């Protein structure tokens, strides 16, 4: 959320350089930054892994990723050839102490080549259990004491629970200063997510009604059609609550619920978000069944293809209790939000890929129109579509043309594609540029991560102590288990979905 400048000279080490995330997301993001002229004038990218790649083979591996996953492919204009010369590969085992000296040597060599001391960034694109090991071997290197230039980026999941997240924070902080630690939540890099702050705090229109006096309830849906995508090992130990709610969904909730920041200083924004997390009501184990619902998908059909149930996926225990769907009704106990429910849900193998936030306003206090005009009368609603649709729509009532008074809901829509075209930077582009510039606003501070774990732990623990009896309990191509419908229907409300096409009518009253 700040103006970017071209970052200073940088050496970026990617632990897990040979892995999936680097091929699918990180390298394409760096390539796009390069095309757009945002990479530093002097930089070097060093991929790290045990696989025996030569530099050339490693570049080819990344090239395949660019051709498959990047928003811009190689269009043979020489950009890829130039960019790829900045990439090298270091074969090393994270457990081997001696190999870390090679890193220090590369930095020294780059310092001479660049004629200045570069930023040194260590990106942890590896399984979580390797992070403490790598961090504690990097920590003693002299370069890591440079709090201005050296940074460590840690991928999600940040810990497996509150205790392990706390321990990881302690360990990282024993090696690095907090200002050097960048905990990624890639949702925060999405354009539509950053725009929530612009919508709320750059307009005078919304903020006066953004509270319990005018808002009936808020919904956040992050629905996915994909299943495990070869990440069965990780997912089996995670589940939907840990994988999506603890991080992405709670961050979206914070953006919607936070107080107005005084400035866009990283700590100011993060303070305001942590206030929300601290105010989120923590349920005790007995309350969990009332406020939270879990689900797991069965065998079925999705988008014309037969898909296996979760328990029949590769590397998954055939009696697995892991949740692939989670819905929770949250409350924020503060002056702005007292008694306003925040319904959130997320799941895999659902009907469509769609992340939306809906702010449903209260009914107008008095209805002066003839009763027959009220047949299709609906409350105002602001819908923020994060992805794949990217728009913001405000629903209000209009008089249908004709000689009778008939009101019906219509949408006023701001569509990103129409307004700005459709070549938005990917989340990882924004986040990597922020790291190179040393701007931590869109990254999680240690207290934020732990505060988010404190919110989900009681739910997670209650679920773990009471294994599910009804799994699998939803079919692919559905919107999740029936209990999730009941969770919101009990309050006289329903889940809101948006049509895939821009023309359609929203569901839900
Ligand atoms: N993939 C994704 O879409 C997402 C991933 N993440 C997170 O990013 C991280 C990486 O995920 P992903 O890329 O999918 O994982 P992969 O399993 O694809 O890659 C793991 C990487 O770690 C390297 N590695 C493993 N053991 C060692 C070791 N002892 N020494 C050196 N390198 C080692 C592997 O290299 P080699 O085999 O060559 O040794 C490989 O490059 C995880 O924390 C994941 O949760 C987060 C969001 C999305
Ligand atoms: O972090 C994760 O996010 C993805 C969803 O990300 P999106 O940008 O495609 O919405 C999810 O599939 C994955 O399980 C999770 O680890």
Coordinates of C-alpha atoms and ligand atoms in Angstrom, one line a residue:
X1 CA 0.0 0.0 0.0
X2 CA 3.0 2.3 -0.5
X3 CA 4.6 3.6 -3.6
X4 CA 7.2 1.3 -4.8
X5 CA 10.7 2.4 -5.8
X6 CA 13.4 0.3 -7.5
X7 CA 14.9 -1.7 -4.7
X8 CA 18.6 -1.6 -3.9
X9 CA 21.2 -4.3 -5.0
X10 CA 19.9 -7.6 -3.7
X11 CA 21.0 -11.2 -3.4
X12 CA 17.9 -13.5 -3.0
X13 CA 18.5 -17.1 -1.7
X14 CA 15.5 -19.3 -2.2
X15 CA 15.7 -22.4 0.1
X16 CA 13.4 -24.8 -1.7
X17 CA 14.5 -23.4 -5.1
X18 CA 13.9 -26.7 -6.7
X19 CA 10.4 -27.0 -5.2
X20 CA 6.8 -26.4 -6.4
X21 CA 6.2 -22.9 -4.9
X22 CA 9.3 -21.5 -6.5
X23 CA 8.4 -22.9 -9.9
X24 CA 4.8 -22.0 -9.8
X25 CA 4.8 -18.6 -7.9
X26 CA 8.1 -17.1 -6.9
X27 CA 10.1 -17.3 -10.1
X28 CA 7.1 -16.2 -12.3
X29 CA 6.7 -13.2 -9.9
X30 CA 10.3 -12.3 -10.1
X31 CA 10.2 -12.6 -13.9
X32 CA 7.2 -10.3 -14.1
X33 CA 8.9 -7.8 -11.8
X34 CA 11.9 -7.9 -14.1
X35 CA 9.8 -7.3 -17.2
X36 CA 8.1 -4.3 -15.5
X37 CA 11.5 -2.8 -14.5
X38 CA 11.0 -3.4 -10.7
X39 CA 14.0 -5.6 -10.1
X40 CA 17.1 -3.9 -8.7
X41 CA 19.7 -2.8 -11.2
X42 CA 22.1 -5.3 -9.5
X43 CA 20.6 -8.5 -8.3
X44 CA 21.2 -12.2 -8.1
X45 CA 18.8 -15.1 -7.4
X46 CA 20.3 -18.3 -5.9
X47 CA 18.0 -21.4 -5.8
X48 CA 18.9 -23.9 -3.2
X49 CA 18.0 -27.6 -3.0
X50 CA 19.5 -31.1 -2.8
X51 CA 18.5 -32.0 -6.4
X52 CA 21.6 -32.1 -8.6
X53 CA 20.8 -29.3 -11.0
X54 CA 23.4 -27.4 -13.0
X55 CA 22.6 -23.7 -13.4
X56 CA 21.4 -24.4 -16.9
X57 CA 19.1 -27.3 -15.9
X58 CA 17.8 -25.2 -13.0
X59 CA 17.0 -22.3 -15.4
X60 CA 15.2 -24.7 -17.7
X61 CA 13.1 -26.0 -14.8
X62 CA 12.1 -22.4 -13.9
X63 CA 11.5 -21.6 -17.6
X64 CA 9.0 -24.4 -17.8
X65 CA 7.3 -22.9 -14.8
X66 CA 7.2 -19.5 -16.4
X67 CA 5.7 -20.9 -19.6
X68 CA 3.0 -22.8 -17.6
X69 CA 2.2 -20.5 -14.6
X70 CA 3.3 -16.9 -15.3
X71 CA 0.8 -14.3 -16.2
X72 CA 3.3 -13.3 -19.0
X73 CA 5.1 -16.0 -20.8
X74 CA 8.4 -15.7 -22.7
X75 CA 7.5 -13.9 -25.9
X76 CA 11.0 -14.4 -27.3
X77 CA 12.0 -10.8 -26.9
X78 CA 15.2 -11.6 -25.1
X79 CA 13.8 -10.7 -21.6
X80 CA 13.9 -14.3 -20.4
X81 CA 17.5 -14.8 -21.6
X82 CA 18.6 -11.6 -19.8
X83 CA 16.7 -12.4 -16.7
X84 CA 17.9 -16.0 -16.5
X85 CA 21.5 -14.9 -16.4
X86 CA 20.8 -13.6 -12.9
X87 CA 19.8 -17.0 -11.7
X88 CA 22.2 -19.7 -10.3
X89 CA 21.7 -22.9 -8.3
X90 CA 23.4 -24.0 -5.1
X91 CA 23.2 -27.7 -4.4
X92 CA 23.2 -28.2 -0.6
X93 CA 21.6 -30.0 2.2
X94 CA 19.9 -27.8 4.8
X95 CA 21.3 -30.1 7.5
X96 CA 25.0 -29.7 6.4
X97 CA 26.8 -27.0 8.4
X98 CA 29.7 -26.6 6.0
X99 CA 27.4 -25.7 3.1
X100 CA 26.3 -22.5 4.9
X101 CA 29.8 -21.1 4.4
X102 CA 29.1 -21.3 0.7
X103 CA 26.3 -18.8 1.2
X104 CA 28.6 -16.4 3.0
X105 CA 31.1 -16.7 0.2
X106 CA 28.4 -16.0 -2.5
X107 CA 27.5 -12.8 -0.6
X108 CA 31.1 -11.7 -0.4
X109 CA 31.6 -12.4 -4.1
X110 CA 28.4 -10.4 -5.0
X111 CA 29.5 -7.5 -2.8
X112 CA 32.7 -7.3 -4.9
X113 CA 30.8 -7.7 -8.2
X114 CA 28.2 -5.0 -7.3
X115 CA 30.7 -2.6 -5.7
X116 CA 28.3 -2.2 -2.7
X117 CA 26.9 -4.2 0.2
X118 CA 23.6 -5.8 -1.1
X119 CA 20.4 -6.7 0.6
X120 CA 20.6 -10.3 1.5
X121 CA 17.2 -12.1 1.5
X122 CA 16.7 -15.7 2.7
X123 CA 13.4 -17.1 1.4
X124 CA 12.2 -20.2 3.3
X125 CA 10.3 -22.0 0.6
X126 CA 10.6 -25.3 2.4
X127 CA 8.6 -27.6 4.6
X128 CA 7.9 -26.0 8.0
X129 CA 10.1 -28.5 9.9
X130 CA 13.2 -27.3 8.0
X131 CA 12.7 -23.6 8.9
X132 CA 14.1 -23.8 12.5
X133 CA 17.0 -25.9 11.3
X134 CA 17.9 -23.5 8.5
X135 CA 17.4 -20.3 10.5
X136 CA 19.6 -21.5 13.3
X137 CA 22.4 -22.3 10.9
X138 CA 22.0 -19.0 9.1
X139 CA 21.8 -17.0 12.3
X140 CA 25.5 -17.2 13.3
X141 CA 26.6 -16.0 9.9
X142 CA 28.0 -12.5 10.1
X143 CA 25.7 -11.2 7.3
X144 CA 22.6 -12.0 9.4
X145 CA 23.6 -9.5 12.0
X146 CA 23.0 -6.7 9.5
X147 CA 19.5 -5.7 10.6
X148 CA 19.2 -3.2 7.8
X149 CA 20.1 -5.3 4.8
X150 CA 19.5 -9.0 5.8
X151 CA 15.9 -10.4 5.8
X152 CA 14.3 -13.8 6.3
X153 CA 11.0 -14.6 4.6
X154 CA 9.0 -17.4 6.2
X155 CA 6.2 -19.2 4.2
X156 CA 3.0 -20.4 5.7
X157 CA 2.1 -22.4 7.7
X158 CA 3.7 -20.5 10.5
X159 CA 3.7 -23.2 13.2
X160 CA 1.3 -26.0 13.6
X161 CA -0.4 -24.6 16.6
X162 CA 0.0 -21.8 19.1
X163 CA 2.8 -23.5 21.0
X164 CA 4.9 -24.3 17.9
X165 CA 4.3 -20.8 16.4
X166 CA 5.5 -19.3 19.6
X167 CA 8.5 -21.5 19.7
X168 CA 9.3 -20.6 16.0
X169 CA 8.9 -16.9 16.8
X170 CA 11.3 -17.3 19.8
X171 CA 13.8 -19.1 17.7
X172 CA 13.7 -16.6 14.8
X173 CA 13.9 -13.7 17.2
X174 CA 17.0 -15.2 18.8
X175 CA 18.7 -15.1 15.4
X176 CA 17.1 -12.1 13.8
X177 CA 15.6 -8.8 14.8
X178 CA 11.8 -8.7 14.3
X179 CA 12.2 -6.1 11.6
X180 CA 14.2 -8.7 9.6
X181 CA 11.4 -11.3 9.7
X182 CA 8.8 -11.4 6.9
X183 CA 6.0 -13.8 7.6
X184 CA 4.1 -14.3 4.3
X185 CA 0.3 -14.4 3.9
X186 CA -0.1 -14.2 0.2
X187 CA -3.7 -13.0 0.4
X188 CA -2.4 -9.7 1.7
X189 CA -0.5 -9.2 -1.6
X190 CA -3.7 -9.6 -3.7
X191 CA -4.8 -6.3 -5.3
X192 CA -8.4 -6.8 -4.3
X193 CA -7.4 -7.4 -0.7
X194 CA -5.2 -4.3 -0.5
X195 CA -8.1 -2.4 -2.0
X196 CA -10.3 -3.0 1.1
X197 CA -8.2 -0.4 2.9
X198 CA -8.6 2.0 0.0
X199 CA -12.3 1.5 -0.1
X200 CA -12.7 2.0 3.6
X201 CA -10.2 4.7 4.4
X202 CA -9.9 6.8 1.2
X203 CA -13.7 7.4 1.0
X204 CA -15.9 9.4 3.3
X205 CA -18.9 7.4 2.3
X206 CA -18.6 4.1 3.9
X207 CA -16.8 4.6 7.3
X208 CA -19.7 6.4 9.1
X209 CA -22.0 3.4 8.5
X210 CA -19.3 0.7 9.0
X211 CA -20.4 -0.4 12.4
X212 CA -23.0 -2.2 14.5
X213 CA -25.5 0.5 14.0
X214 CA -25.9 -0.1 10.3
X215 CA -24.4 -3.5 9.6
X216 CA -26.5 -6.6 10.1
X217 CA -23.7 -9.2 9.5
X218 CA -20.6 -9.9 7.5
X219 CA -19.7 -13.0 5.5
X220 CA -16.4 -14.2 4.2
X221 CA -16.4 -17.1 1.8
X222 CA -13.2 -18.6 0.3
X223 CA -14.4 -21.5 -1.8
X224 CA -12.1 -23.7 -3.9
X225 CA -12.8 -26.3 -6.5
X226 CA -9.3 -27.9 -6.2
X227 CA -8.5 -30.8 -4.0
X228 CA -5.1 -31.5 -2.6
X229 CA -2.9 -30.9 -5.6
X230 CA -0.2 -33.3 -4.5
X231 CA 0.0 -31.7 -1.1
X232 CA -1.6 -34.6 0.8
X233 CA 1.3 -35.0 3.2
X234 CA 1.0 -31.4 4.4
X235 CA -2.8 -31.2 4.2
X236 CA -3.4 -34.3 6.3
X237 CA -1.5 -32.6 9.2
X238 CA -3.3 -29.3 8.5
X239 CA -6.9 -29.2 7.5
X240 CA -9.1 -26.3 6.4
X241 CA -9.1 -24.5 9.7
X242 CA -5.3 -24.4 9.9
X243 CA -4.7 -24.0 6.2
X244 CA -7.1 -21.1 5.4
X245 CA -8.9 -19.8 8.5
X246 CA -5.9 -19.2 10.8
X247 CA -4.2 -17.1 8.2
X248 CA -6.0 -15.9 5.1
X249 CA -9.5 -15.6 6.4
X250 CA -8.6 -14.0 9.7
X251 CA -6.5 -11.5 7.7
X252 CA -9.5 -10.6 5.5
X253 CA -11.6 -10.3 8.6
X254 CA -9.0 -7.9 10.1
X255 CA -9.0 -5.7 7.0
X256 CA -12.8 -5.4 7.2
X257 CA -13.0 -4.9 10.9
X258 CA -9.9 -2.9 11.9
X259 CA -10.1 0.7 13.1
X260 CA -8.8 3.5 10.8
X261 CA -5.0 3.7 10.8
X262 CA -3.4 7.0 11.4
X263 CA -0.8 6.3 8.7
X264 CA 0.3 3.4 6.5
X265 CA 3.3 2.7 8.6
X266 CA 3.8 -1.0 8.9
X267 CA 3.4 -1.1 12.7
X268 CA 0.4 1.1 12.7
X269 CA -1.5 -1.2 10.3
X270 CA -0.4 -4.2 12.2
X271 CA -1.3 -2.8 15.5
X272 CA -4.8 -2.1 14.3
X273 CA -5.1 -5.6 12.9
X274 CA -3.9 -7.2 16.1
X275 CA -6.5 -5.3 18.1
X276 CA -9.2 -7.1 16.0
X277 CA -7.6 -10.5 16.6
X278 CA -7.4 -9.8 20.3
X279 CA -11.0 -8.8 20.4
X280 CA -12.3 -11.8 18.5
X281 CA -14.3 -13.9 21.0
X282 CA -12.5 -17.1 22.0
X283 CA -14.9 -20.0 22.4
X284 CA -14.6 -22.7 25.0
X285 CA -14.7 -26.3 24.0
X286 CA -18.3 -26.6 24.8
X287 CA -19.3 -23.7 22.7
X288 CA -17.4 -24.8 19.6
X289 CA -20.1 -27.1 18.3
X290 CA -22.5 -24.2 18.4
X291 CA -20.2 -21.8 16.5
X292 CA -18.1 -24.0 14.2
X293 CA -18.8 -26.6 11.6
X294 CA -16.3 -28.9 9.9
X295 CA -16.6 -31.1 6.8
X296 CA -14.9 -33.5 4.5
X297 CA -15.6 -34.2 0.9
X298 CA -16.8 -37.5 -0.5
X299 CA -16.2 -39.2 -3.8
X300 CA -18.2 -37.4 -6.5
X301 CA -18.2 -35.3 -9.7
X302 CA -16.9 -31.8 -10.2
X303 CA -16.9 -29.9 -13.4
X304 CA -17.7 -33.0 -15.4
X305 CA -14.9 -35.1 -13.9
X306 CA -15.0 -37.9 -11.3
X307 CA -13.0 -36.9 -8.3
X308 CA -12.0 -39.1 -5.3
X309 CA -13.2 -38.4 -1.8
X310 CA -10.6 -37.0 0.6
X311 CA -10.1 -40.3 2.2
X312 CA -9.3 -41.9 -1.2
X313 CA -6.7 -39.3 -2.1
X314 CA -3.0 -40.1 -2.4
X315 CA -1.2 -40.3 0.9
X316 CA -4.4 -39.8 3.0
X317 CA -5.4 -42.1 5.8
X318 CA -8.6 -43.9 4.7
X319 CA -10.3 -43.0 8.0
X320 CA -8.8 -39.5 8.2
X321 CA -10.6 -37.0 10.5
X322 CA -9.0 -34.0 8.6
X323 CA -11.4 -31.2 7.8
X324 CA -11.5 -30.0 4.2
X325 CA -14.2 -27.5 5.0
X326 CA -14.6 -25.2 8.0
X327 CA -17.3 -22.6 8.8
X328 CA -17.3 -20.4 11.9
X329 CA -19.5 -17.7 13.3
X330 CA -17.2 -15.2 15.0
X331 CA -18.0 -12.2 17.2
X332 CA -15.7 -9.2 17.8
X333 CA -16.1 -7.9 21.3
X334 CA -15.5 -4.2 20.9
X335 CA -17.6 -1.0 20.5
X336 CA -17.7 -1.1 16.7
X337 CA -18.8 -4.7 16.3
X338 CA -20.6 -5.9 19.4
X339 CA -23.3 -8.5 18.4
X340 CA -22.5 -8.3 14.7
X341 CA -21.9 -11.9 13.5
X342 CA -19.0 -12.6 11.1
X343 CA -19.7 -15.8 9.3
X344 CA -16.7 -17.3 7.5
X345 CA -16.4 -20.5 5.5
X346 CA -13.8 -22.2 3.3
X347 CA -13.5 -25.5 1.7
X348 CA -12.0 -27.6 -1.0
X349 CA -13.9 -29.3 -3.9
X350 CA -16.8 -26.8 -3.6
X351 CA -19.1 -25.7 -6.3
X352 CA -16.9 -22.9 -7.6
X353 CA -13.7 -21.0 -6.9
X354 CA -14.8 -17.8 -5.3
X355 CA -13.5 -15.6 -2.5
X356 CA -16.0 -12.9 -1.5
X357 CA -16.7 -10.7 1.4
X358 CA -20.2 -9.5 1.9
X359 CA -21.3 -6.7 4.2
X360 CA -25.0 -6.9 4.7
X361 CA -26.6 -3.7 6.0
X362 CA -29.7 -3.5 8.3
X363 CA -33.1 -2.9 6.9
X364 CA -34.2 0.7 6.4
X365 CA -35.9 1.7 9.7
X366 CA -39.3 2.5 8.1
X367 CA -40.9 1.3 4.9
X368 CA -43.2 4.0 3.5
X369 CA -44.0 2.3 0.2
X370 CA -47.2 0.3 -0.4
X371 CA -46.8 -3.3 0.9
X372 CA -47.0 -4.8 -2.6
X373 CA -43.8 -2.8 -3.4
X374 CA -42.0 -4.8 -0.8
X375 CA -42.2 -8.2 -2.5
X376 CA -38.7 -8.0 -3.8
X377 CA -37.3 -5.5 -1.3
X378 CA -33.9 -6.5 -0.1
X379 CA -31.4 -4.9 2.4
X380 CA -28.4 -3.0 1.1
X381 CA -25.3 -5.1 0.6
X382 CA -21.7 -4.4 -0.3
X383 CA -19.9 -7.3 -1.9
X384 CA -16.2 -7.3 -2.4
X385 CA -15.2 -10.0 -4.8
X386 CA -11.6 -10.9 -4.2
X387 CA -11.2 -13.6 -6.9
X388 CA -11.6 -14.9 -9.6
X389 CA -14.1 -12.1 -10.2
X390 CA -12.6 -8.8 -9.1
X391 CA -15.2 -6.3 -8.4
X392 CA -17.1 -4.3 -5.7
X393 CA -20.8 -4.1 -6.0
X394 CA -23.3 -2.1 -3.9
X395 CA -26.8 -3.4 -3.9
X396 CA -29.6 -0.9 -3.4
X397 CA -33.3 -0.6 -4.3
X398 CA -34.6 0.9 -7.5
X399 CA -38.1 1.5 -8.7
X400 CA -38.9 -0.7 -11.6
X401 CA -40.2 1.5 -14.5
X402 CA -44.0 1.4 -14.9
X403 CA -47.2 2.7 -13.4
X404 CA -47.1 0.6 -10.2
X405 CA -44.6 1.1 -7.4
X406 CA -42.4 -2.0 -7.5
X407 CA -39.0 -2.0 -5.9
X408 CA -36.3 -4.4 -6.8
X409 CA -32.6 -4.7 -5.9
X410 CA -30.0 -3.5 -8.4
X411 CA -26.2 -3.5 -8.3
X412 CA -23.8 -0.6 -8.8
X413 CA -20.6 -2.2 -9.8
X414 CA -16.9 -1.3 -9.9
X415 CA -15.2 -3.9 -12.1
X416 CA -11.3 -4.0 -12.0
X417 CA -11.0 -5.3 -15.6
X418 CA -13.2 -2.6 -17.0
X419 CA -11.6 0.1 -15.0
X420 CA -7.9 -0.9 -15.1
X421 CA -7.6 -3.8 -17.6
X422 CA -6.7 -7.3 -16.5
X423 CA -3.0 -7.4 -16.1
X424 CA -2.8 -7.0 -12.4
X425 CA 0.4 -8.0 -10.6
X426 CA 0.2 -11.3 -8.8
X427 CA 0.3 -11.3 -5.0
X428 CA 3.8 -12.7 -4.9
X429 CA 5.1 -9.9 -7.1
X430 CA 3.9 -7.3 -4.7
X431 CA 5.2 -9.2 -1.7
X432 CA 8.6 -9.9 -3.1
X433 CA 9.0 -6.3 -4.1
X434 CA 8.0 -5.3 -0.6
X435 CA 10.7 -7.6 0.9
X436 CA 13.4 -6.2 -1.4
X437 CA 12.4 -2.7 -0.4
X438 CA 12.2 -3.6 3.3
X439 CA 8.5 -2.7 3.7
X440 CA 6.8 -5.1 6.1
X441 CA 3.3 -3.6 6.1
X442 CA 1.7 -6.6 4.3
X443 CA 3.5 -9.2 6.4
X444 CA 2.5 -10.8 9.7
X445 CA 4.2 -9.6 12.9
X446 CA 4.9 -12.3 15.6
X447 CA 2.1 -11.1 17.8
X448 CA -0.4 -11.2 14.9
X449 CA 0.4 -14.8 14.1
X450 CA 0.1 -15.9 17.7
X451 CA -3.1 -13.9 18.2
X452 CA -4.6 -15.7 15.2
X453 CA -3.6 -19.0 16.6
X454 CA -5.3 -18.1 19.9
X455 CA -8.6 -17.7 18.0
X456 CA -8.5 -21.0 16.2
X457 CA -6.9 -23.2 18.9
X458 CA -10.0 -23.9 21.0
X459 CA -11.9 -24.9 17.8
X460 CA -9.0 -27.1 16.6
X461 CA -8.6 -28.7 20.1
X462 CA -12.3 -29.3 20.4
X463 CA -12.4 -31.0 17.0
X464 CA -9.3 -33.1 17.8
X465 CA -10.8 -34.4 21.1
X466 CA -14.1 -35.2 19.4
X467 CA -13.4 -37.1 16.2
X468 CA -16.0 -36.5 13.5
X469 CA -18.6 -39.2 13.3
X470 CA -20.2 -38.2 10.0
X471 CA -17.2 -37.8 7.6
X472 CA -17.4 -37.6 4.6
X473 CA -20.3 -35.2 4.9
X474 CA -20.4 -33.2 1.7
X475 CA -20.3 -34.0 -1.9
X476 CA -17.9 -32.3 -4.4
X477 CA -19.7 -29.5 -6.4
X478 CA -21.8 -28.6 -3.3
X479 CA -21.4 -25.7 -0.9
X480 CA -20.3 -27.9 2.0
X481 CA -22.1 -29.8 4.7
X482 CA -25.7 -29.2 5.6
X483 CA -24.6 -28.2 9.1
X484 CA -22.9 -25.2 7.6
X485 CA -26.3 -24.1 6.1
X486 CA -27.8 -24.7 9.5
X487 CA -25.2 -22.6 11.3
X488 CA -26.4 -19.5 9.5
X489 CA -30.0 -20.5 8.9
X490 CA -30.5 -20.7 12.7
X491 CA -30.0 -16.9 12.7
X492 CA -32.6 -16.4 9.9
X493 CA -29.8 -15.7 7.4
X494 CA -28.3 -17.6 4.5
X495 CA -24.9 -17.8 2.8
X496 CA -24.5 -15.5 -0.1
X497 CA -23.0 -16.6 -3.4
X498 CA -22.3 -14.6 -6.5
X499 CA -23.0 -15.7 -10.0
X500 CA -20.0 -16.5 -12.1
X501 CA -21.1 -14.1 -14.8
X502 CA -21.3 -10.4 -14.0
X503 CA -24.8 -10.2 -15.2
X504 CA -26.5 -12.6 -12.8
X505 CA -28.4 -12.0 -9.6
X506 CA -27.0 -12.6 -6.2
X507 CA -28.4 -15.4 -4.2
X508 CA -29.3 -15.1 -0.5
X509 CA -31.8 -12.6 0.8
Ligands
LIG1 N1 3.2 -25.0 -3.3 C1 2.3 -24.1 -2.9 O1 1.4 -23.8 -3.7 C2 2.4 -23.5 -1.6 C3 3.4 -23.7 -0.7 N2 3.5 -23.1 0.5 C4 4.6 -23.4 1.4 O2 5.8 -23.2 0.8 C5 6.7 -24.1 1.3 C6 7.3 -25.0 0.2 O3 6.3 -25.6 -0.5 P1 6.5 -26.4 -1.9 O4 7.4 -25.7 -2.8 O5 5.1 -26.8 -2.3 O6 7.2 -27.8 -1.4 P2 8.0 -28.8 -2.2 O7 7.9 -30.1 -1.5 O8 7.6 -28.8 -3.7 O9 9.5 -28.3 -2.2 C7 10.3 -28.5 -1.0 C8 11.7 -27.9 -1.3 O10 12.5 -28.1 -0.2 C9 13.7 -28.6 -0.6 N3 14.3 -29.4 0.5 C10 13.7 -30.4 1.2 N4 14.6 -31.0 2.1 C11 15.7 -30.3 1.9 C12 17.0 -30.3 2.6 N5 17.2 -31.2 3.5 N6 17.9 -29.5 2.2 C13 17.7 -28.6 1.2 N7 16.5 -28.4 0.6 C14 15.6 -29.3 0.9 C15 13.4 -29.4 -1.8 O11 14.5 -29.5 -2.6 P3 15.2 -30.9 -3.0 O12 14.1 -31.9 -3.1 O13 15.9 -30.6 -4.3 O14 16.1 -31.2 -1.9 C16 12.4 -28.6 -2.5 O15 13.0 -27.6 -3.2 C17 6.0 -25.0 2.3 O16 6.1 -24.4 3.6 C18 4.5 -24.8 1.9 O17 3.6 -25.0 2.9 C19 2.6 -22.1 0.8 C20 1.6 -21.8 0.0 C21 1.4 -22.4 -1.3
LIG2 O1 -2.3 -20.9 1.2 C1 -3.1 -21.6 0.6 O2 -3.9 -21.0 -0.3 C2 -4.4 -21.7 -1.4 C3 -5.5 -20.8 -2.0 O3 -4.9 -19.7 -2.5 P1 -5.5 -18.8 -3.6 O4 -4.7 -17.7 -3.8 O5 -5.6 -19.7 -4.8 O6 -6.9 -18.5 -3.2 C4 -5.0 -23.0 -1.0 O7 -5.4 -23.8 -2.1 C5 -3.9 -23.8 -0.2 O8 -4.5 -25.0 0.3 C6 -3.4 -23.0 1.0 O9 -2.3 -23.6 1.5

